[in-house]
Amino acid sequence: MNRIILIGNGFDLAHGLATRYGDFINKFWKDQVLEAMEFKDWKVENGNFVFENKFFELRRKEYKKYTDIATLKQDISYYKNSFLERIEKARVITNWVDLEELYYRELLSCLKIEKENNDVFVVSLIKKLNEDFESIRANFEDYLKTNVVNEITKDKKIDEIDKHIWKELKNGTQTKNDFIGKVLFLNFNYTATEKLYTKKNSSNSDVDAEIDTRRNEVIHIHGVIEQKGVKDDEIRPMIFGYGDELAVDFKDIENTNRNEFLENAKSIKYLETDNYDRLLDFIKADYEVFIFGHSCGLSDRTLLNTIFENERCKKIKPFFHQENPTKDNFSEMTKNISRNFIREKDAKSNLRDKVEKKKNCFPLYYEGKIKADLKKFLEENFVDIDVSGLEYALLEEESRKQKIDKFSMGKCQVTQAFYMQIMGCKNPSDNVGEKLPVEQISWYDCVEFCNKLSDKYGLKKYYNINGNDVTHNPNGNGFRLPTENEWEYTARYWSRKDKQECKIYAGSTYHKEDVGGNIIDDDQELGKYAWFSENSKYSTHEVGTVQKAEELAIYDMSGNVWEWCEDLYDESGSYRVLRGGSWYFNARYCRVSYRFSYSPDDRHFSIGFRLALGS
């Protein structure tokens, strides 16, 4: 049985390549901002940057670091690219298929003008539309060459993908000579990521020795740009347009007798290379289709219909994107696939016969990529602490002994940018800045954040949340708040068994007791390693910019913002523990031993949190 590996944009995204429409358009606007500033095409009004020509709209959160601007009103008449204007007005463009479908709708609008007015002026409208569309294509090609193609490296190869590509190539026949099939990598992208998985680059030990490079074939059906690993004779022009010639209104476009309408029709563009003919040759024998990261949207319907409804197509297996253990896009993929079954009388019956049931499909990136992402996230943001069953008691409450084992503590307080990214919410903080610690969040907000972060990295949620009823999941291994004992042990970091030398503030040098038993302390030294009322200028500061623990690279455990802990403050059960002091309080509250409390459903501009993980 032959196999088609159908590769879409999601395949590149799984390999960490910034090929989303959003990646491109944000870089495009950023470059426009920087270019305008470089040529001094702006002035200052009321402390804000204002661009003289008002060429584009700035989104405050995305570009504040470049312009330090609160808002900049859009004057759409200054757009040089009218199709770009339509994109910005639409505000519904989230991926490339949306862009291609918007272009198709613009063509239909031109067609309507011609029908209603019989106006030859429509030709100039279409020409301008095609010029603008080509400008975006050219900008995208430059973006890929500059920002993406050099990022395709072997260290981003995902073993799970390799395994699924080559697994089950034996179709069960008894004849030795015919049980190995051919593999066609049908790539809809303009990048050559599939080269990581061709036989000569495969490290999978399950690959049969008889499957060699002669049995592999690669077709970049939409062209491929110049990049490492691509030979000059393999480079093909980018095909960028629409491919839904099966739509009912496409005949109307063809009947206009104006070739400008067909400038970006994919079926016509396919005639410029031999790619389509090679595909037709491949599907003359029986085959199955594995879909890796392709949305199967309408902009490729003509081609996909040719592949899917062909009687030689025996099976279609979607490899879906697993966002978290309970959320994936399998249903969305199968709905899109169904729209490509339209020619045959029993098209939907054909669909049900060919498309694999979900139980036989796999998440393409979940097992491999998310585990790799989790490992990288932990290495960059956490410190492992192994105390293996230590009975640790809070300094000022010897009775509050608690057994602590191996755990990991976040190096920094959770920032506003990270909080908004995971929660998908607006910034709740009073002092606004992406790298500032998030504040104005309740204890309940924190545990919800922990669960969502656990979902992102495929971990079992640590908390069971039912309104304000929060309990621990006994099987949970996800992110959580630190216990009070873990917090104090980390902040104080005992390094001597006799405990005669200890830290007053997290990150400080050791302070010894004097002959009278009093701890020697100099609060003036606190300003060297913590933000508190004496040096904060009544604001939070970017995490990790002051105060570093001696033995552990952990920041801001004294000062900046109070940190929610896991524990109840006392037996009343009405309050949760806060530790560490903040920018708003004086040195006394920043002491490692100081305990504070707050109602778990209240919020304050000086309260944030850090993460923990482990037993």
C-alpha positions as a printed NumPy array, in Angstrom:
array([[  0.   ,   0.   ,   0.   ],
       [  1.433,   3.379,  -0.979],
       [  1.138,   6.295,   1.385],
       [  0.677,  10.046,   0.956],
       [  1.954,  12.154,   3.842],
       [ -0.1  ,  15.315,   3.376],
       [  1.736,  18.167,   5.096],
       [  0.16 ,  21.508,   6.038],
       [  1.07 ,  24.588,   8.051],
       [  0.488,  22.814,  11.363],
       [  3.437,  20.544,  10.557],
       [  5.799,  23.508,  10.479],
       [  4.231,  24.933,  13.621],
       [  4.874,  21.641,  15.427],
       [  8.546,  22.109,  14.669],
       [  8.606,  25.551,  16.246],
       [  8.661,  27.452,  12.951],
       [  6.978,  30.872,  12.986],
       [  4.897,  30.36 ,   9.819],
       [  1.466,  31.411,  11.094],
       [ -0.264,  34.237,   9.318],
       [ -0.114,  36.098,  12.644],
       [  3.671,  35.638,  12.851],
       [  4.094,  37.174,   9.421],
       [  1.663,  40.084,   9.734],
       [  2.942,  41.11 ,  13.192],
       [  6.523,  41.141,  11.896],
       [  5.337,  43.138,   8.881],
       [  3.735,  45.847,  11.044],
       [  6.67 ,  45.895,  13.425],
       [  9.024,  46.545,  10.502],
       [  6.746,  49.339,   9.305],
       [  6.889,  50.906,  12.761],
       [ 10.653,  50.738,  12.93 ],
       [ 11.03 ,  52.063,   9.394],
       [  8.783,  55.006,  10.123],
       [ 10.737,  55.806,  13.29 ],
       [ 14.07 ,  55.461,  11.498],
       [ 13.059,  58.051,   8.935],
       [ 11.788,  60.365,  11.687],
       [  8.305,  60.187,  10.26 ],
       [  6.783,  60.949,  13.637],
       [  6.415,  63.646,  16.223],
       [  5.607,  63.812,  19.915],
       [  2.229,  65.036,  21.116],
       [  1.31 ,  64.987,  24.797],
       [  4.149,  62.605,  25.527],
       [  3.104,  60.086,  22.865],
       [  4.592,  59.191,  19.519],
       [  2.313,  60.164,  16.645],
       [  3.132,  59.235,  13.06 ],
       [  2.849,  62.085,  10.597],
       [  1.365,  60.053,   7.776],
       [ -0.708,  57.765,  10.031],
       [  0.093,  54.941,   7.623],
       [ -1.125,  52.167,   9.867],
       [ -2.798,  51.235,  13.108],
       [ -0.733,  50.2  ,  16.104],
       [ -2.016,  47.672,  18.563],
       [ -1.039,  48.986,  21.944],
       [ -0.004,  45.751,  23.642],
       [  2.008,  44.439,  20.695],
       [  3.996,  47.537,  19.88 ],
       [  4.205,  49.536,  23.065],
       [  7.856,  48.551,  23.554],
       [  8.732,  50.111,  20.206],
       [  6.744,  53.313,  20.479],
       [  5.937,  53.84 ,  24.147],
       [  2.529,  54.958,  22.938],
       [ -0.854,  54.691,  24.598],
       [ -2.889,  54.785,  21.405],
       [ -2.581,  55.772,  17.776],
       [ -5.727,  56.36 ,  15.714],
       [ -5.982,  54.746,  12.33 ],
       [ -6.403,  56.765,   9.165],
       [ -7.212,  54.03 ,   6.669],
       [ -6.918,  56.323,   3.659],
       [ -3.132,  56.182,   3.931],
       [ -2.875,  52.455,   3.259],
       [ -0.748,  51.888,   0.195],
       [ -2.118,  48.357,  -0.212],
       [ -5.91 ,  48.293,  -0.488],
       [ -6.104,  44.514,   0.046],
       [ -4.099,  44.953,   3.254],
       [ -6.697,  47.529,   4.24 ],
       [ -9.418,  44.922,   3.742],
       [ -7.464,  42.437,   5.857],
       [ -7.175,  44.887,   8.741],
       [-10.859,  45.792,   8.489],
       [-11.911,  42.147,   8.447],
       [-10.148,  41.315,  11.731],
       [-11.105,  37.649,  11.195],
       [ -7.929,  36.553,   9.421],
       [ -6.264,  33.988,  11.695],
       [ -4.551,  31.711,   9.16 ],
       [ -3.533,  31.534,   5.524],
       [ -6.687,  29.824,   4.288],
       [ -8.693,  32.77 ,   5.658],
       [ -6.527,  35.146,   3.637],
       [ -6.979,  33.173,   0.428],
       [-10.73 ,  32.958,   0.959],
       [-10.888,  36.72 ,   1.572],
       [ -9.121,  37.236,  -1.755],
       [-11.709,  34.999,  -3.429],
       [-14.557,  37.024,  -1.872],
       [-12.952,  40.21 ,  -3.187],
       [-12.974,  38.687,  -6.667],
       [-16.663,  37.92 ,  -6.32 ],
       [-17.259,  41.539,  -5.295],
       [-15.558,  42.675,  -8.507],
       [-17.707,  40.216, -10.438],
       [-20.844,  41.696,  -8.893],
       [-19.771,  45.207,  -9.926],
       [-19.277,  44.053, -13.496],
       [-22.658,  42.313, -13.633],
       [-24.585,  45.238, -12.18 ],
       [-22.834,  48.017, -14.111],
       [-21.243,  46.277, -17.083],
       [-18.341,  48.566, -16.314],
       [-14.92 ,  48.076, -17.914],
       [-13.497,  49.916, -14.9  ],
       [-13.729,  46.593, -13.077],
       [-10.592,  45.458, -14.921],
       [ -8.498,  48.107, -13.169],
       [-10.011,  47.051,  -9.811],
       [ -9.029,  43.429, -10.357],
       [ -5.556,  44.386, -11.527],
       [ -5.051,  46.487,  -8.381],
       [ -6.343,  43.61 ,  -6.229],
       [ -3.923,  41.187,  -7.884],
       [ -1.018,  43.62 ,  -7.496],
       [ -1.775,  44.065,  -3.804],
       [ -2.157,  40.309,  -3.337],
       [  1.172,  39.713,  -5.094],
       [  2.813,  42.29 ,  -2.835],
       [  1.717,  40.322,   0.23 ],
       [  2.974,  37.081,  -1.348],
       [  6.371,  38.663,  -2.066],
       [  6.597,  40.031,   1.486],
       [  5.739,  36.6  ,   2.861],
       [  8.432,  34.953,   0.737],
       [ 11.013,  37.442,   2.043],
       [  9.777,  36.797,   5.586],
       [ 10.251,  33.03 ,   5.203],
       [ 13.744,  33.413,   3.765],
       [ 14.822,  35.832,   6.482],
       [ 13.116,  34.439,   9.575],
       [ 12.149,  30.804,   9.061],
       [ 14.081,  28.558,   6.684],
       [ 17.329,  28.695,   8.66 ],
       [ 15.438,  27.403,  11.709],
       [ 14.778,  23.972,  10.148],
       [ 17.298,  21.869,  12.06 ],
       [ 17.596,  18.233,  13.065],
       [ 17.307,  19.078,  16.742],
       [ 13.682,  20.015,  16.094],
       [ 12.862,  16.612,  14.633],
       [ 10.045,  14.829,  16.466],
       [ 10.526,  11.08 ,  16.893],
       [  6.795,  10.405,  17.209],
       [  6.207,  11.826,  13.729],
       [  9.011,   9.716,  12.3  ],
       [  7.507,   6.606,  13.826],
       [  4.039,   7.216,  12.404],
       [  5.323,   7.983,   8.916],
       [  7.057,   4.628,   8.49 ],
       [  4.977,   2.381,  10.735],
       [  2.574,  -0.154,   9.133],
       [  3.914,   0.213,   5.607],
       [  3.55 ,  -3.546,   5.357],
       [  0.011,  -4.147,   4.156],
       [ -0.238,  -7.766,   5.248],
       [  0.356,  -9.443,   1.901],
       [  2.424, -12.598,   1.826],
       [  4.554, -11.732,  -1.183],
       [  7.897, -10.338,  -0.126],
       [  8.274,  -8.139,  -3.2  ],
       [  5.05 ,  -6.167,  -2.865],
       [  4.52 ,  -5.525,   0.835],
       [  6.642,  -2.374,   0.861],
       [  4.882,   0.694,  -0.488],
       [  6.051,   4.03 ,  -1.781],
       [  5.826,   7.165,   0.337],
       [  4.915,  10.547,  -1.133],
       [  5.509,  13.625,   0.974],
       [  2.917,  16.034,  -0.458],
       [  3.92 ,  19.333,   1.105],
       [  1.558,  22.32 ,   0.856],
       [  4.072,  24.579,   2.624],
       [  6.879,  26.554,   1.016],
       [  9.463,  25.14 ,   3.418],
       [ 11.277,  21.794,   3.22 ],
       [ 10.622,  20.511,   6.746],
       [  9.766,  17.077,   5.344],
       [ 13.476,  16.527,   4.58 ],
       [ 13.921,  15.703,   8.261],
       [ 11.82 ,  12.579,   7.709],
       [ 12.878,  11.17 ,   4.359],
       [ 14.548,   7.774,   4.616],
       [ 18.15 ,   8.979,   4.387],
       [ 17.535,  11.338,   7.334],
       [ 15.421,   8.963,   9.397],
       [ 16.853,   7.595,  12.631],
       [ 13.902,   5.307,  13.333],
       [ 15.078,   1.735,  13.839],
       [ 11.661,   0.42 ,  12.788],
       [ 12.191,   1.569,   9.197],
       [ 12.509,  -1.47 ,   6.95 ],
       [ 15.835,  -1.696,   5.154],
       [ 14.03 ,  -2.144,   1.84 ],
       [ 12.499,   1.34 ,   2.105],
       [ 15.163,   3.537,   0.598],
       [ 15.346,   6.93 ,  -1.031],
       [ 14.197,   5.478,  -4.338],
       [ 10.828,   4.72 ,  -2.752],
       [ 10.445,   8.227,  -1.332],
       [  9.066,  11.096,  -3.35 ],
       [  8.577,  14.73 ,  -2.397],
       [  6.193,  17.14 ,  -4.096],
       [  5.922,  20.761,  -2.992],
       [  2.563,  21.28 ,  -4.638],
       [  2.567,  25.032,  -3.909],
       [  6.234,  25.511,  -4.735],
       [  9.284,  25.759,  -2.506],
       [ 11.578,  28.697,  -1.846],
       [ 15.356,  28.787,  -1.801],
       [ 16.705,  27.303,   1.428],
       [ 19.32 ,  24.951,   2.842],
       [ 18.903,  21.384,   1.591],
       [ 16.854,  22.357,  -1.47 ],
       [ 18.637,  21.99 ,  -4.781],
       [ 18.366,  24.684,  -7.429],
       [ 16.396,  22.411,  -9.745],
       [ 13.883,  21.723,  -6.946],
       [ 12.998,  25.377,  -6.36 ],
       [  9.563,  26.248,  -7.728],
       [  7.62 ,  29.549,  -7.668],
       [  5.179,  30.013,  -4.801],
       [  1.546,  29.296,  -5.668],
       [ -0.543,  31.636,  -3.567],
       [ -4.24 ,  32.007,  -4.316],
       [ -7.466,  29.998,  -4.229],
       [ -8.281,  26.471,  -5.298],
       [-11.994,  26.   ,  -4.819],
       [-12.97 ,  25.679,  -8.451],
       [-15.776,  23.352,  -7.318],
       [-17.639,  26.314,  -5.791],
       [-20.966,  27.075,  -7.497],
       [-19.98 ,  30.673,  -8.31 ],
       [-16.635,  29.777,  -9.903],
       [-18.344,  29.177, -13.242],
       [-19.538,  32.775, -13.187],
       [-15.928,  33.912, -12.789],
       [-14.809,  31.779, -15.721],
       [-17.679,  33.047, -17.878],
       [-16.577,  36.667, -17.571],
       [-13.978,  36.116, -20.29 ],
       [-11.593,  38.338, -18.302],
       [ -8.333,  36.545, -17.602],
       [ -7.536,  38.914, -14.733],
       [-10.079,  36.979, -12.644],
       [ -8.008,  33.788, -13.026],
       [ -4.626,  35.312, -12.187],
       [ -4.326,  33.402,  -8.885],
       [ -6.402,  30.291,  -9.586],
       [ -4.367,  27.375,  -8.229],
       [ -5.449,  24.859, -10.874],
       [ -4.058,  27.106, -13.591],
       [ -0.901,  27.832, -11.606],
       [ -0.303,  24.061, -11.323],
       [  0.295,  23.978, -15.101],
       [  3.52 ,  25.96 , -14.643],
       [  5.333,  22.942, -13.14 ],
       [  5.175,  19.141, -13.348],
       [  4.101,  18.788,  -9.696],
       [  0.439,  18.105, -10.408],
       [  1.234,  15.519, -13.112],
       [  3.554,  13.718, -10.7  ],
       [  0.751,  13.582,  -8.139],
       [ -1.683,  12.156, -10.707],
       [  0.852,   9.461, -11.571],
       [  1.246,   8.532,  -7.906],
       [ -2.489,   8.052,  -7.272],
       [ -2.913,   5.572, -10.125],
       [ -2.088,   2.831,  -7.59 ],
       [ -3.858,   2.157,  -4.276],
       [ -2.843,   4.508,  -1.478],
       [ -3.738,   5.795,   1.964],
       [ -3.501,   9.386,   3.186],
       [ -1.97 ,  10.573,   6.458],
       [ -2.825,  14.216,   7.192],
       [ -0.136,  16.022,   9.182],
       [ -1.058,  19.582,  10.118],
       [ -3.267,  20.449,   7.118],
       [ -6.572,  22.219,   7.783],
       [ -8.195,  20.793,   4.605],
       [ -9.882,  24.153,   4.008],
       [-11.746,  25.27 ,   0.919],
       [ -8.803,  27.068,  -0.673],
       [ -7.394,  23.632,  -1.657],
       [-10.69 ,  21.821,  -2.232],
       [-10.201,  20.968,  -5.915],
       [ -6.887,  19.244,  -5.253],
       [ -8.016,  17.522,  -2.042],
       [-11.165,  16.27 ,  -3.741],
       [ -8.995,  14.709,  -6.462],
       [ -7.063,  12.838,  -3.768],
       [ -9.855,  11.922,  -1.335],
       [-12.669,  10.811,  -3.652],
       [-10.384,   8.833,  -5.946],
       [-11.356,   5.145,  -5.9  ],
       [ -7.691,   4.3  ,  -5.313],
       [ -7.782,   6.145,  -1.979],
       [ -8.435,   3.456,   0.627],
       [ -7.955,   5.261,   3.919],
       [ -7.662,   8.805,   5.313],
       [ -6.036,   9.156,   8.709],
       [ -6.052,  12.59 ,  10.369],
       [ -3.3  ,  13.235,  12.907],
       [ -4.937,  15.85 ,  15.088],
       [ -3.496,  18.645,  17.201],
       [ -3.808,  17.972,  20.938],
       [ -4.006,  21.295,  22.785],
       [ -4.365,  19.586,  26.165],
       [ -5.564,  16.175,  27.456],
       [ -9.234,  17.132,  27.   ],
       [ -9.149,  19.43 ,  23.972],
       [ -8.148,  18.632,  20.38 ],
       [ -9.168,  19.538,  16.83 ],
       [-10.115,  16.079,  15.51 ],
       [-13.771,  17.059,  15.023],
       [-12.776,  20.278,  13.237],
       [-10.47 ,  18.344,  10.908],
       [-13.117,  15.765,   9.956],
       [-15.682,  18.498,   9.236],
       [-13.213,  20.181,   6.893],
       [-12.397,  16.848,   5.251],
       [-16.096,  16.193,   4.649],
       [-16.403,  19.357,   2.52 ],
       [-13.999,  17.779,   0.026],
       [-16.373,  14.86 ,  -0.662],
       [-18.905,  16.327,  -3.11 ],
       [-18.668,  14.733,  -6.563],
       [-19.844,  11.172,  -6.019],
       [-23.486,  10.231,  -5.55 ],
       [-22.764,   8.603,  -2.19 ],
       [-20.068,  11.089,  -1.222],
       [-20.738,  11.092,   2.517],
       [-20.939,   7.319,   2.648],
       [-17.581,   7.295,   0.907],
       [-16.325,   9.735,   3.514],
       [-17.391,   7.501,   6.414],
       [-15.809,   4.455,   4.803],
       [-12.432,   6.113,   4.281],
       [-11.836,   8.384,   7.27 ],
       [-10.408,   6.554,  10.263],
       [-12.284,   6.702,  13.558],
       [-10.678,   8.778,  16.259],
       [ -9.678,   5.772,  18.365],
       [ -7.356,   4.699,  15.545],
       [ -5.799,   8.148,  15.084],
       [ -3.111,   9.866,  17.084],
       [ -2.222,  13.313,  18.342],
       [  0.613,  14.291,  16.061],
       [  2.628,  16.538,  18.359],
       [  1.322,  15.887,  21.835],
       [  3.53 ,  13.049,  23.051],
       [  6.752,  14.309,  21.571],
       [  6.629,  18.06 ,  21.326],
       [  4.751,  18.938,  24.515],
       [  7.097,  16.798,  26.594],
       [ 10.053,  18.524,  24.972],
       [  8.43 ,  21.925,  25.552],
       [  7.782,  21.055,  29.204],
       [ 11.384,  20.007,  29.711],
       [ 12.636,  23.266,  28.21 ],
       [ 10.132,  25.335,  30.235],
       [ 11.228,  23.713,  33.509],
       [ 14.928,  24.065,  32.738],
       [ 14.545,  27.776,  32.002],
       [ 12.132,  28.733,  34.796],
       [ 12.494,  26.364,  37.779],
       [ 15.092,  25.285,  40.332],
       [ 15.028,  21.721,  41.669],
       [ 15.309,  21.356,  45.444],
       [ 15.807,  17.868,  46.896],
       [ 15.51 ,  17.659,  50.674],
       [ 14.155,  14.085,  50.738],
       [ 11.88 ,  13.909,  53.729],
       [ 13.246,  16.812,  55.765],
       [ 11.116,  17.79 ,  58.761],
       [ 11.176,  21.552,  58.398],
       [  9.56 ,  23.939,  60.854],
       [  8.807,  27.612,  60.33 ],
       [ 11.29 ,  29.715,  62.266],
       [  8.723,  31.522,  64.39 ],
       [  6.353,  28.56 ,  64.814],
       [  8.259,  25.439,  65.734],
       [  4.955,  23.583,  66.066],
       [  4.266,  23.979,  62.329],
       [  6.637,  21.232,  61.264],
       [  6.003,  19.795,  57.837],
       [  7.698,  17.055,  55.871],
       [  9.023,  18.365,  52.577],
       [ 10.564,  16.285,  49.811],
       [ 11.864,  16.913,  46.332],
       [ 10.126,  19.847,  44.65 ],
       [ 10.79 ,  22.557,  42.085],
       [ 10.396,  26.274,  42.731],
       [  9.85 ,  28.978,  40.141],
       [ 12.865,  31.237,  39.696],
       [ 10.717,  34.352,  39.356],
       [  7.287,  35.626,  40.217],
       [  4.737,  35.065,  37.44 ],
       [  4.833,  37.97 ,  35.007],
       [  1.897,  39.816,  33.501],
       [  2.701,  38.664,  29.957],
       [  2.808,  35.001,  31.014],
       [ -0.375,  35.307,  33.057],
       [ -2.326,  36.827,  30.157],
       [ -0.942,  34.244,  27.73 ],
       [ -2.157,  31.288,  29.795],
       [ -5.431,  32.79 ,  31.054],
       [ -6.376,  34.46 ,  27.766],
       [ -7.529,  37.532,  29.657],
       [ -6.885,  41.231,  29.937],
       [ -4.155,  42.431,  32.249],
       [ -5.567,  42.688,  35.81 ],
       [ -2.547,  44.572,  37.184],
       [ -2.363,  48.176,  38.409],
       [  1.283,  48.694,  37.463],
       [  1.307,  47.589,  33.828],
       [  4.311,  46.007,  32.108],
       [  4.89 ,  42.655,  30.417],
       [  7.882,  41.728,  32.618],
       [  6.418,  43.124,  35.827],
       [  4.91 ,  40.615,  38.274],
       [  1.193,  40.148,  37.819],
       [ -0.864,  41.513,  40.729],
       [ -4.488,  42.183,  41.599],
       [ -5.122,  38.437,  41.514],
       [ -6.857,  36.32 ,  44.131],
       [ -5.738,  32.971,  45.504],
       [ -8.494,  31.384,  43.403],
       [ -7.099,  33.08 ,  40.289],
       [ -3.738,  31.485,  41.048],
       [ -5.   ,  27.913,  41.343],
       [ -6.99 ,  28.319,  38.127],
       [ -3.813,  29.518,  36.417],
       [ -1.939,  26.483,  37.735],
       [ -4.515,  24.108,  36.264],
       [ -4.499,  25.821,  32.868],
       [ -0.719,  25.723,  32.748],
       [ -0.841,  22.02 ,  33.623],
       [ -3.221,  21.496,  30.683],
       [ -0.834,  23.272,  28.344],
       [  1.989,  20.877,  29.184],
       [ -0.058,  17.667,  29.412],
       [  0.165,  17.304,  33.185],
       [ -2.658,  16.114,  35.432],
       [ -4.267,  19.052,  37.212],
       [ -3.183,  19.472,  40.815],
       [ -6.42 ,  21.148,  41.873],
       [-10.052,  20.083,  41.698],
       [-11.956,  23.363,  41.41 ],
       [-15.689,  23.7  ,  41.976],
       [-16.375,  27.393,  42.441],
       [-14.622,  28.335,  45.682],
       [-14.36 ,  24.704,  46.737],
       [-10.763,  23.765,  45.948],
       [ -9.315,  20.357,  46.782],
       [ -6.189,  18.483,  45.762],
       [ -6.318,  15.866,  43.036],
       [ -4.495,  12.86 ,  44.587],
       [ -3.229,  11.877,  41.13 ],
       [ -2.333,  15.409,  40.106],
       [  1.252,  16.098,  39.093],
       [  0.72 ,  19.57 ,  37.69 ],
       [  1.709,  23.068,  38.691],
       [  0.692,  24.443,  42.08 ],
       [  1.424,  27.085,  44.681],
       [  4.305,  26.386,  47.083],
       [  3.506,  25.313,  50.605],
       [  4.5  ,  27.76 ,  53.317],
       [  7.274,  25.458,  54.52 ],
       [  8.64 ,  25.033,  50.998],
       [  8.557,  28.773,  50.521],
       [ 10.454,  29.532,  53.728],
       [ 12.987,  26.758,  53.23 ],
       [ 13.739,  28.046,  49.715],
       [ 13.917,  31.683,  50.783],
       [ 16.128,  30.934,  53.778],
       [ 17.905,  27.972,  52.186],
       [ 19.47 ,  26.352,  55.23 ],
       [ 22.93 ,  25.16 ,  54.347],
       [ 24.116,  24.292,  57.855],
       [ 22.639,  21.679,  60.107],
       [ 23.164,  23.663,  63.324],
       [ 20.984,  26.515,  61.971],
       [ 23.112,  29.012,  63.902],
       [ 23.549,  31.118,  60.799],
       [ 20.481,  32.088,  58.811],
       [ 19.15 ,  34.702,  56.456],
       [ 16.937,  37.542,  57.502],
       [ 16.014,  38.344,  53.915],
       [ 16.002,  36.058,  50.9  ],
       [ 19.173,  36.633,  48.918],
       [ 21.06 ,  38.414,  51.646],
       [ 24.381,  37.457,  53.137],
       [ 24.319,  35.428,  56.345],
       [ 23.576,  37.362,  59.56 ],
       [ 24.891,  35.962,  62.829],
       [ 23.43 ,  36.221,  66.299],
       [ 25.267,  38.51 ,  68.694],
       [ 26.36 ,  37.49 ,  72.204],
       [ 22.942,  38.346,  73.578],
       [ 21.153,  36.057,  71.152],
       [ 19.764,  38.881,  69.064],
       [ 20.058,  38.569,  65.272],
       [ 22.301,  41.226,  63.801],
       [ 20.485,  42.945,  60.941],
       [ 21.035,  45.981,  58.76 ],
       [ 17.886,  46.976,  56.913],
       [ 19.851,  49.424,  54.807],
       [ 21.448,  46.454,  53.068],
       [ 18.01 ,  45.241,  51.933],
       [ 17.95 ,  47.721,  49.078],
       [ 20.721,  45.78 ,  47.368],
       [ 18.601,  42.711,  46.818],
       [ 14.892,  43.557,  47.244],
       [ 12.265,  46.087,  46.13 ],
       [ 10.473,  47.524,  49.163],
       [  8.965,  50.846,  50.175],
       [ 12.336,  52.566,  50.655],
       [ 13.633,  51.998,  47.115],
       [ 10.683,  50.946,  44.942],
       [  9.419,  54.439,  44.088],
       [  6.003,  52.975,  44.839],
       [  5.838,  50.598,  41.931],
       [  6.615,  47.005,  41.092],
       [  9.77 ,  46.259,  39.104],
       [ 10.632,  43.755,  36.39 ],
       [ 11.188,  40.318,  37.882],
       [ 14.745,  39.145,  38.388],
       [ 16.322,  42.587,  38.203],
       [ 17.409,  42.77 ,  41.826],
       [ 18.108,  40.312,  44.664],
       [ 19.513,  36.903,  43.851],
       [ 19.731,  34.097,  46.377],
       [ 23.295,  33.024,  47.109],
       [ 22.994,  29.301,  46.507],
       [ 19.879,  29.268,  44.301],
       [ 19.185,  31.418,  41.249],
       [ 15.809,  32.464,  42.629],
       [ 14.687,  36.083,  42.595],
       [ 12.361,  38.44 ,  44.477],
       [ 11.42 ,  36.193,  47.371],
       [ 11.881,  39.289,  49.494],
       [ 10.01 ,  42.271,  48.108],
       [  8.377,  43.232,  44.791],
       [  4.99 ,  41.521,  45.446],
       [  3.608,  39.359,  48.22 ],
       [  3.343,  35.711,  47.167],
       [  0.318,  33.494,  47.738],
       [  1.128,  30.161,  49.373],
       [ -0.838,  26.93 ,  49.423],
       [ -1.593,  26.927,  53.169],
       [ -4.4  ,  28.227,  55.321],
       [ -3.191,  30.926,  57.71 ],
       [ -4.815,  29.501,  60.811],
       [ -7.438,  27.04 ,  61.988],
       [-10.306,  29.387,  61.136],
       [ -9.799,  28.516,  57.473],
       [-10.81 ,  31.985,  56.318],
       [ -7.44 ,  33.229,  55.124],
       [ -4.521,  32.048,  53.011],
       [ -0.844,  32.69 ,  53.704],
       [  1.164,  35.438,  52.024],
       [  4.94 ,  35.607,  52.196],
       [  7.846,  37.857,  51.2  ],
       [  6.679,  41.439,  51.596],
       [  6.333,  43.85 ,  48.687],
       [  7.242,  47.163,  47.101],
       [  4.459,  48.803,  49.137],
       [  5.639,  47.643,  52.6  ],
       [  8.709,  48.412,  54.684],
       [ 11.66 ,  46.161,  55.482],
       [ 10.039,  44.448,  58.46 ],
       [  7.485,  42.727,  56.216],
       [ 10.196,  41.477,  53.823],
       [ 11.8  ,  39.264,  56.464],
       [ 11.814,  35.58 ,  55.548],
       [ 10.073,  34.703,  58.8  ],
       [  7.207,  37.178,  58.486],
       [  3.745,  35.646,  57.958],
       [  0.883,  37.619,  56.457],
       [ -2.646,  36.666,  55.434],
       [ -5.432,  37.712,  53.099],
       [ -8.855,  36.478,  52.109],
       [ -8.446,  34.059,  49.169],
       [-11.089,  35.812,  47.07 ],
       [ -9.657,  39.322,  47.527],
       [ -7.141,  41.074,  45.301],
       [ -4.523,  43.756,  45.976],
       [ -2.024,  45.752,  43.939],
       [  0.874,  44.327,  45.968],
       [ -0.043,  40.611,  45.79 ],
       [  1.184,  38.146,  43.158],
       [  2.547,  34.595,  43.154],
       [  5.208,  32.147,  41.988],
       [  4.842,  28.518,  40.914],
       [  5.926,  25.22 ,  42.408],
       [  5.903,  21.66 ,  41.101],
       [  6.487,  18.262,  42.64 ],
       [  5.628,  16.248,  45.738]])
